[in-house]
Amino acid sequence: MSGRKALRQISFWVLAVLASVLLSGCGSEYVVLNPKGPVAETQYNLIVISTILCAIIIIPVFVITAFIVYRYRDTKDNKAPYKPQWAHNTALEVIWWTIPVIIIAILGYFTARDTYALVESPNKEVKPITIQVTSLDWKWMFTYPEQNIATVNYLEIPAGVPVQFRLSADGPMNSFWVPELGGQIYAMSGMATKMYLQADKPGEYEGLGANFTGKDFAHMQFKVIAKPQAEFDQWVKEAKSSNNPVMTKQDYEELRKPGTSDVKTYSAFPKGLFEEIVMKYSHGHDGNMSQEQPAGEQKSDQKAEGSASEAHQMPGMDMSQMPGMDMSK
């Protein structure tokens, strides 16, 4: 087989693989690359920048590799010189060390900038709402401390309003993810991690648990429905109506038992429930419960916060302030 024919065959298979990967998405969108909010948009831009910077190294390496394989192939008609003796080349050393260092420095700058920016609310001009997220076996519970309502396996939010999620788990560690609105963040027992998300426009978005937690973890999916503020307020009123039950401690104990669950809405829930869940596994340490509490929650949480403040806070327990743990990145 001639060298040119072999090269053509290699090129054909490379293009075939690329086409199969790229065209497999036709007819549907790559949700991670389809941002619907400012957090997801920032992360999307970081993905693009990272891809370009990595391509500056990867593409030349692939091209040079293909050239070397072709140029120095073992065939009878190949006249490429064989030079087993190598000598140090200062210019080449400078090039192949300087370029990667510069690229890593640029990538590090953009990564650090966006990571710290995403810790804060994406819209400082609009007051965020707070939603507490609890990962259970195998379901998601959402409590709205300012509205005093709770839902299971679905979530409604106002469009154009930042949402501060505070996450914990009453069971195995999980990862909360709404791909079109932002990246993942862990929900861990004994800790309250934090992330901001925002939907720019009304719509319905897919949410899921992105961490393996047992046999029914695949059922930990939920809908995020973004509505205009007026429609969201109307939904809150309907949720608080007598048609929906009030969650009691006994109801929660039943809910937390391993098993799947249908969509549920509760017109009220026990005050301080989320704080109790966090403190249950915190072993006497403050799991970052005293920071950024909603105004309506402060009085009801004084007892829980007081017991936490008496204990020594371990360095690093505030996982929401650690850029490396913020999966919205």
Tab-separated table of C-alpha atoms in Angstrom:
chain	number	residue	atom	x	y	z
A	1	MET	CA	0.000	0.000	0.000
A	2	SER	CA	1.472	3.332	-1.034
A	3	GLY	CA	1.982	6.100	1.497
A	4	ARG	CA	-0.532	8.415	-0.169
A	5	LYS	CA	-3.223	5.742	-0.225
A	6	ALA	CA	-2.648	4.970	3.464
A	7	LEU	CA	-2.857	8.667	4.325
A	8	ARG	CA	-6.142	8.988	2.404
A	9	GLN	CA	-7.624	6.057	4.306
A	10	ILE	CA	-6.544	7.503	7.635
A	11	SER	CA	-8.081	10.854	6.698
A	12	PHE	CA	-11.327	9.144	5.688
A	13	TRP	CA	-11.718	7.355	9.024
A	14	VAL	CA	-10.852	10.465	11.014
A	15	LEU	CA	-13.517	12.442	9.147
A	16	ALA	CA	-16.006	9.605	9.561
A	17	VAL	CA	-15.509	9.563	13.330
A	18	LEU	CA	-15.826	13.348	13.568
A	19	ALA	CA	-18.981	13.346	11.447
A	20	SER	CA	-20.604	10.609	13.526
A	21	VAL	CA	-19.923	12.551	16.721
A	22	LEU	CA	-21.029	15.946	15.420
A	23	LEU	CA	-24.055	14.773	13.449
A	24	SER	CA	-25.317	12.630	16.325
A	25	GLY	CA	-26.619	15.853	17.851
A	26	CYS	CA	-28.727	16.824	14.859
A	27	GLY	CA	-32.383	17.216	15.760
A	28	SER	CA	-31.665	18.004	19.411
A	29	GLU	CA	-29.566	20.521	21.288
A	30	TYR	CA	-26.500	20.012	23.413
A	31	VAL	CA	-28.008	21.444	26.587
A	32	VAL	CA	-24.647	22.335	28.144
A	33	LEU	CA	-23.885	24.417	25.041
A	34	ASN	CA	-27.339	26.005	25.038
A	35	PRO	CA	-27.220	28.521	27.916
A	36	LYS	CA	-30.508	30.043	29.057
A	37	GLY	CA	-29.225	32.262	31.857
A	38	PRO	CA	-26.269	34.479	32.866
A	39	VAL	CA	-24.577	31.759	34.938
A	40	ALA	CA	-24.739	29.222	32.125
A	41	GLU	CA	-23.630	31.915	29.661
A	42	THR	CA	-20.522	32.667	31.709
A	43	GLN	CA	-19.688	28.983	31.938
A	44	TYR	CA	-20.309	28.517	28.215
A	45	ASN	CA	-17.874	31.337	27.405
A	46	LEU	CA	-15.285	29.723	29.658
A	47	ILE	CA	-15.768	26.404	27.827
A	48	VAL	CA	-15.204	28.146	24.477
A	49	ILE	CA	-12.084	29.953	25.720
A	50	SER	CA	-10.699	26.729	27.211
A	51	THR	CA	-11.363	24.818	23.993
A	52	ILE	CA	-9.582	27.422	21.863
A	53	LEU	CA	-6.568	27.563	24.173
A	54	CYS	CA	-6.311	23.766	24.310
A	55	ALA	CA	-6.661	23.552	20.528
A	56	ILE	CA	-3.625	25.835	20.134
A	57	ILE	CA	-1.571	22.982	21.609
A	58	ILE	CA	-3.506	19.887	20.562
A	59	ILE	CA	-3.957	20.642	16.849
A	60	PRO	CA	-0.248	21.325	16.134
A	61	VAL	CA	0.689	18.192	18.092
A	62	PHE	CA	-1.693	16.073	16.017
A	63	VAL	CA	-0.452	17.643	12.780
A	64	ILE	CA	3.204	17.120	13.688
A	65	THR	CA	2.480	13.544	14.800
A	66	ALA	CA	0.781	12.734	11.496
A	67	PHE	CA	3.651	14.359	9.587
A	68	ILE	CA	6.288	12.372	11.475
A	69	VAL	CA	4.422	9.089	11.002
A	70	TYR	CA	4.145	9.752	7.269
A	71	ARG	CA	7.575	11.312	6.734
A	72	TYR	CA	9.536	8.595	8.550
A	73	ARG	CA	7.394	5.579	7.652
A	74	ASP	CA	9.256	2.332	7.109
A	75	THR	CA	8.955	1.767	3.360
A	76	LYS	CA	11.494	0.928	0.710
A	77	ASP	CA	10.960	4.119	-1.250
A	78	ASN	CA	11.205	6.440	1.761
A	79	LYS	CA	14.362	8.527	1.521
A	80	ALA	CA	13.975	10.316	4.865
A	81	PRO	CA	17.361	10.544	6.605
A	82	TYR	CA	17.934	8.382	9.687
A	83	LYS	CA	19.700	10.405	12.397
A	84	PRO	CA	19.735	8.552	15.726
A	85	GLN	CA	22.013	11.115	17.367
A	86	TRP	CA	20.174	14.039	19.039
A	87	ALA	CA	21.593	17.359	20.170
A	88	HIS	CA	20.225	19.992	22.555
A	89	ASN	CA	18.395	22.872	20.868
A	90	THR	CA	17.858	25.921	23.059
A	91	ALA	CA	15.420	27.601	20.688
A	92	LEU	CA	13.111	24.570	20.577
A	93	GLU	CA	13.276	24.182	24.368
A	94	VAL	CA	12.200	27.807	24.817
A	95	ILE	CA	9.325	27.402	22.344
A	96	TRP	CA	7.805	24.198	23.741
A	97	TRP	CA	8.023	25.434	27.332
A	98	THR	CA	7.050	29.078	26.867
A	99	ILE	CA	3.892	28.534	24.803
A	100	PRO	CA	2.232	26.062	27.263
A	101	VAL	CA	3.138	28.251	30.236
A	102	ILE	CA	1.533	31.279	28.585
A	103	ILE	CA	-1.590	29.287	27.687
A	104	ILE	CA	-1.924	27.884	31.207
A	105	ALA	CA	-1.539	31.382	32.670
A	106	ILE	CA	-4.270	32.762	30.390
A	107	LEU	CA	-6.574	29.821	31.139
A	108	GLY	CA	-5.926	30.197	34.861
A	109	TYR	CA	-6.835	33.884	34.754
A	110	PHE	CA	-10.186	33.336	33.030
A	111	THR	CA	-11.009	30.338	35.233
A	112	ALA	CA	-10.281	32.196	38.480
A	113	ARG	CA	-12.133	35.305	37.298
A	114	ASP	CA	-15.302	33.442	36.361
A	115	THR	CA	-15.200	31.108	39.356
A	116	TYR	CA	-15.159	33.964	41.848
A	117	ALA	CA	-17.725	35.940	39.843
A	118	LEU	CA	-20.182	33.031	39.949
A	119	VAL	CA	-20.086	32.934	43.753
A	120	GLU	CA	-22.063	36.195	43.726
A	121	SER	CA	-25.558	36.913	42.439
A	122	PRO	CA	-25.600	37.273	38.639
A	123	ASN	CA	-27.896	40.312	38.887
A	124	LYS	CA	-27.145	42.711	41.731
A	125	GLU	CA	-30.081	44.963	40.816
A	126	VAL	CA	-32.739	42.321	41.530
A	127	LYS	CA	-33.277	40.793	44.957
A	128	PRO	CA	-32.762	37.018	44.744
A	129	ILE	CA	-35.151	34.474	46.156
A	130	THR	CA	-33.895	31.600	48.294
A	131	ILE	CA	-34.705	27.962	47.670
A	132	GLN	CA	-33.428	25.192	49.924
A	133	VAL	CA	-32.609	21.930	48.182
A	134	THR	CA	-32.443	18.594	49.989
A	135	SER	CA	-31.244	15.458	48.242
A	136	LEU	CA	-33.062	12.328	49.453
A	137	ASP	CA	-33.114	8.670	48.435
A	138	TRP	CA	-34.190	8.930	45.554
A	139	LYS	CA	-35.933	12.259	45.177
A	140	TRP	CA	-35.399	16.009	45.462
A	141	MET	CA	-37.180	18.153	48.043
A	142	PHE	CA	-37.363	21.919	47.530
A	143	THR	CA	-38.387	24.242	50.357
A	144	TYR	CA	-39.147	27.932	49.871
A	145	PRO	CA	-38.410	29.604	53.247
A	146	GLU	CA	-39.718	33.018	52.199
A	147	GLN	CA	-42.975	31.611	50.807
A	148	ASN	CA	-43.266	28.716	53.307
A	149	ILE	CA	-44.114	26.114	50.681
A	150	ALA	CA	-42.395	22.898	49.611
A	151	THR	CA	-42.298	20.750	46.487
A	152	VAL	CA	-40.935	17.347	45.570
A	153	ASN	CA	-39.344	16.573	42.204
A	154	TYR	CA	-40.298	19.846	40.562
A	155	LEU	CA	-39.310	23.457	40.952
A	156	GLU	CA	-40.894	26.749	39.973
A	157	ILE	CA	-38.900	29.969	39.812
A	158	PRO	CA	-39.528	33.526	38.568
A	159	ALA	CA	-37.843	34.291	35.241
A	160	GLY	CA	-35.275	37.069	35.289
A	161	VAL	CA	-34.761	36.768	39.058
A	162	PRO	CA	-31.586	35.311	40.622
A	163	VAL	CA	-32.209	32.208	42.700
A	164	GLN	CA	-29.925	31.437	45.606
A	165	PHE	CA	-29.908	27.696	46.123
A	166	ARG	CA	-28.771	26.314	49.450
A	167	LEU	CA	-28.153	22.606	49.197
A	168	SER	CA	-27.739	19.724	51.595
A	169	ALA	CA	-28.512	16.013	51.734
A	170	ASP	CA	-30.348	13.683	54.087
A	171	GLY	CA	-28.682	10.662	52.590
A	172	PRO	CA	-25.815	9.989	50.154
A	173	MET	CA	-23.992	12.895	48.555
A	174	ASN	CA	-25.508	13.970	45.258
A	175	SER	CA	-24.885	16.592	42.589
A	176	PHE	CA	-27.550	19.152	41.663
A	177	TRP	CA	-27.554	20.057	37.980
A	178	VAL	CA	-29.751	22.101	35.653
A	179	PRO	CA	-27.565	22.047	32.492
A	180	GLU	CA	-29.196	24.948	30.635
A	181	LEU	CA	-29.003	27.235	33.680
A	182	GLY	CA	-25.614	26.374	35.159
A	183	GLY	CA	-23.119	23.776	36.247
A	184	GLN	CA	-23.231	21.226	39.009
A	185	ILE	CA	-22.747	21.612	42.739
A	186	TYR	CA	-22.669	18.930	45.411
A	187	ALA	CA	-25.382	18.436	48.025
A	188	MET	CA	-23.655	16.907	51.057
A	189	SER	CA	-24.873	15.757	54.442
A	190	GLY	CA	-23.938	18.113	57.270
A	191	MET	CA	-23.103	21.003	54.957
A	192	ALA	CA	-25.021	23.743	53.176
A	193	THR	CA	-23.416	24.515	49.842
A	194	LYS	CA	-24.565	27.494	47.820
A	195	MET	CA	-25.003	28.437	44.201
A	196	TYR	CA	-26.832	31.046	42.125
A	197	LEU	CA	-28.832	30.330	38.985
A	198	GLN	CA	-31.122	32.462	36.864
A	199	ALA	CA	-33.405	31.795	33.897
A	200	ASP	CA	-33.458	34.713	31.476
A	201	LYS	CA	-36.821	33.813	29.962
A	202	PRO	CA	-39.872	31.726	30.905
A	203	GLY	CA	-39.490	28.097	29.949
A	204	GLU	CA	-39.135	24.528	31.148
A	205	TYR	CA	-35.705	23.116	31.930
A	206	GLU	CA	-34.477	19.662	32.843
A	207	GLY	CA	-32.850	19.071	36.215
A	208	LEU	CA	-31.202	15.930	37.512
A	209	GLY	CA	-28.978	14.329	40.074
A	210	ALA	CA	-25.563	13.923	38.468
A	211	ASN	CA	-23.985	11.690	41.114
A	212	PHE	CA	-24.533	7.945	41.558
A	213	THR	CA	-26.481	7.352	44.793
A	214	GLY	CA	-27.923	3.863	44.474
A	215	LYS	CA	-30.289	1.731	42.443
A	216	ASP	CA	-32.911	4.439	41.696
A	217	PHE	CA	-30.596	7.402	41.201
A	218	ALA	CA	-31.701	7.604	37.548
A	219	HIS	CA	-35.167	8.648	38.763
A	220	MET	CA	-33.785	11.751	40.486
A	221	GLN	CA	-34.963	14.042	37.716
A	222	PHE	CA	-37.058	17.155	38.079
A	223	LYS	CA	-38.566	19.950	36.032
A	224	VAL	CA	-37.567	23.577	36.524
A	225	ILE	CA	-40.385	25.832	35.363
A	226	ALA	CA	-39.510	29.503	34.971
A	227	LYS	CA	-42.482	31.898	34.909
A	228	PRO	CA	-42.977	35.661	34.812
A	229	GLN	CA	-43.047	37.170	38.304
A	230	ALA	CA	-46.843	37.660	38.268
A	231	GLU	CA	-47.461	34.034	37.286
A	232	PHE	CA	-44.977	32.837	39.896
A	233	ASP	CA	-46.781	34.834	42.595
A	234	GLN	CA	-50.059	33.285	41.460
A	235	TRP	CA	-48.522	29.823	41.658
A	236	VAL	CA	-47.377	30.531	45.221
A	237	LYS	CA	-50.933	31.486	46.177
A	238	GLU	CA	-52.288	28.310	44.630
A	239	ALA	CA	-49.614	26.206	46.322
A	240	LYS	CA	-50.573	27.658	49.710
A	241	SER	CA	-54.245	26.853	49.188
A	242	SER	CA	-56.082	24.263	51.238
A	243	ASN	CA	-56.005	21.870	48.276
A	244	ASN	CA	-52.407	21.012	49.131
A	245	PRO	CA	-51.446	19.284	52.394
A	246	VAL	CA	-49.234	20.757	55.096
A	247	MET	CA	-45.978	18.856	55.522
A	248	THR	CA	-45.507	17.579	59.065
A	249	LYS	CA	-42.384	16.064	60.617
A	250	GLN	CA	-43.994	12.663	60.180
A	251	ASP	CA	-44.620	13.398	56.496
A	252	TYR	CA	-40.972	14.294	56.068
A	253	GLU	CA	-39.821	11.117	57.821
A	254	GLU	CA	-41.914	9.115	55.369
A	255	LEU	CA	-40.544	11.130	52.463
A	256	ARG	CA	-36.928	10.586	53.431
A	257	LYS	CA	-37.251	6.795	53.356
A	258	PRO	CA	-35.484	5.220	50.360
A	259	GLY	CA	-37.744	5.052	47.342
A	260	THR	CA	-38.988	7.061	44.396
A	261	SER	CA	-41.724	9.685	44.609
A	262	ASP	CA	-44.247	11.424	42.393
A	263	VAL	CA	-44.431	15.196	42.085
A	264	LYS	CA	-45.829	16.738	45.275
A	265	THR	CA	-46.712	20.192	46.592
A	266	TYR	CA	-47.058	21.186	50.248
A	267	SER	CA	-48.791	24.366	51.381
A	268	ALA	CA	-46.405	24.651	54.343
A	269	PHE	CA	-43.527	22.811	56.001
A	270	PRO	CA	-41.988	22.752	59.503
A	271	LYS	CA	-39.937	25.886	60.107
A	272	GLY	CA	-36.241	25.262	60.408
A	273	LEU	CA	-36.520	21.870	58.659
A	274	PHE	CA	-33.584	22.496	56.339
A	275	GLU	CA	-31.422	23.718	59.225
A	276	GLU	CA	-32.265	20.622	61.238
A	277	ILE	CA	-31.295	18.392	58.324
A	278	VAL	CA	-27.910	20.103	58.052
A	279	MET	CA	-27.253	20.080	61.799
A	280	LYS	CA	-28.196	16.404	62.087
A	281	TYR	CA	-24.989	15.411	60.316
A	282	SER	CA	-22.748	18.348	61.230
A	283	HIS	CA	-21.405	16.743	64.433
A	284	GLY	CA	-21.589	20.008	66.346
A	285	HIS	CA	-19.968	22.159	63.668
A	286	ASP	CA	-21.544	25.085	61.858
A	287	GLY	CA	-22.300	23.871	58.353
A	288	ASN	CA	-22.500	27.513	57.151
A	289	MET	CA	-26.097	27.899	58.291
A	290	SER	CA	-25.692	31.351	59.825
A	291	GLN	CA	-24.730	33.132	56.597
A	292	GLU	CA	-27.102	34.854	54.166
A	293	GLN	CA	-30.301	33.625	55.812
A	294	PRO	CA	-33.557	34.975	54.369
A	295	ALA	CA	-34.989	37.745	56.532
A	296	GLY	CA	-38.086	35.722	57.346
A	297	GLU	CA	-35.992	32.806	58.516
A	298	GLN	CA	-33.688	34.568	60.947
A	299	LYS	CA	-35.941	34.491	63.996
A	300	SER	CA	-37.100	30.940	63.481
A	301	ASP	CA	-33.508	29.789	63.055
A	302	GLN	CA	-32.037	31.483	66.137
A	303	LYS	CA	-32.199	28.307	68.157
A	304	ALA	CA	-30.431	26.242	65.482
A	305	GLU	CA	-27.865	28.962	64.851
A	306	GLY	CA	-27.224	29.436	68.544
A	307	SER	CA	-26.349	25.795	69.033
A	308	ALA	CA	-24.068	25.953	66.005
A	309	SER	CA	-22.291	29.129	67.127
A	310	GLU	CA	-21.351	27.513	70.436
A	311	ALA	CA	-19.333	24.931	68.600
A	312	HIS	CA	-15.953	25.605	67.016
A	313	GLN	CA	-16.236	26.034	63.255
A	314	MET	CA	-13.773	23.866	61.404
A	315	PRO	CA	-11.649	25.663	58.814
A	316	GLY	CA	-12.933	24.892	55.348
A	317	MET	CA	-16.430	23.845	56.442
A	318	ASP	CA	-17.949	26.637	54.332
A	319	MET	CA	-17.781	24.674	51.115
A	320	SER	CA	-19.751	27.316	49.221
A	321	GLN	CA	-16.852	29.730	49.554
A	322	MET	CA	-14.355	27.298	48.058
A	323	PRO	CA	-14.102	27.923	44.313
A	324	GLY	CA	-12.978	24.362	43.724
A	325	MET	CA	-16.170	22.952	45.207
A	326	ASP	CA	-18.559	25.200	43.300
A	327	MET	CA	-19.700	22.962	40.475
A	328	SER	CA	-21.433	25.776	38.793
A	329	LYS	CA	-18.041	26.242	37.449
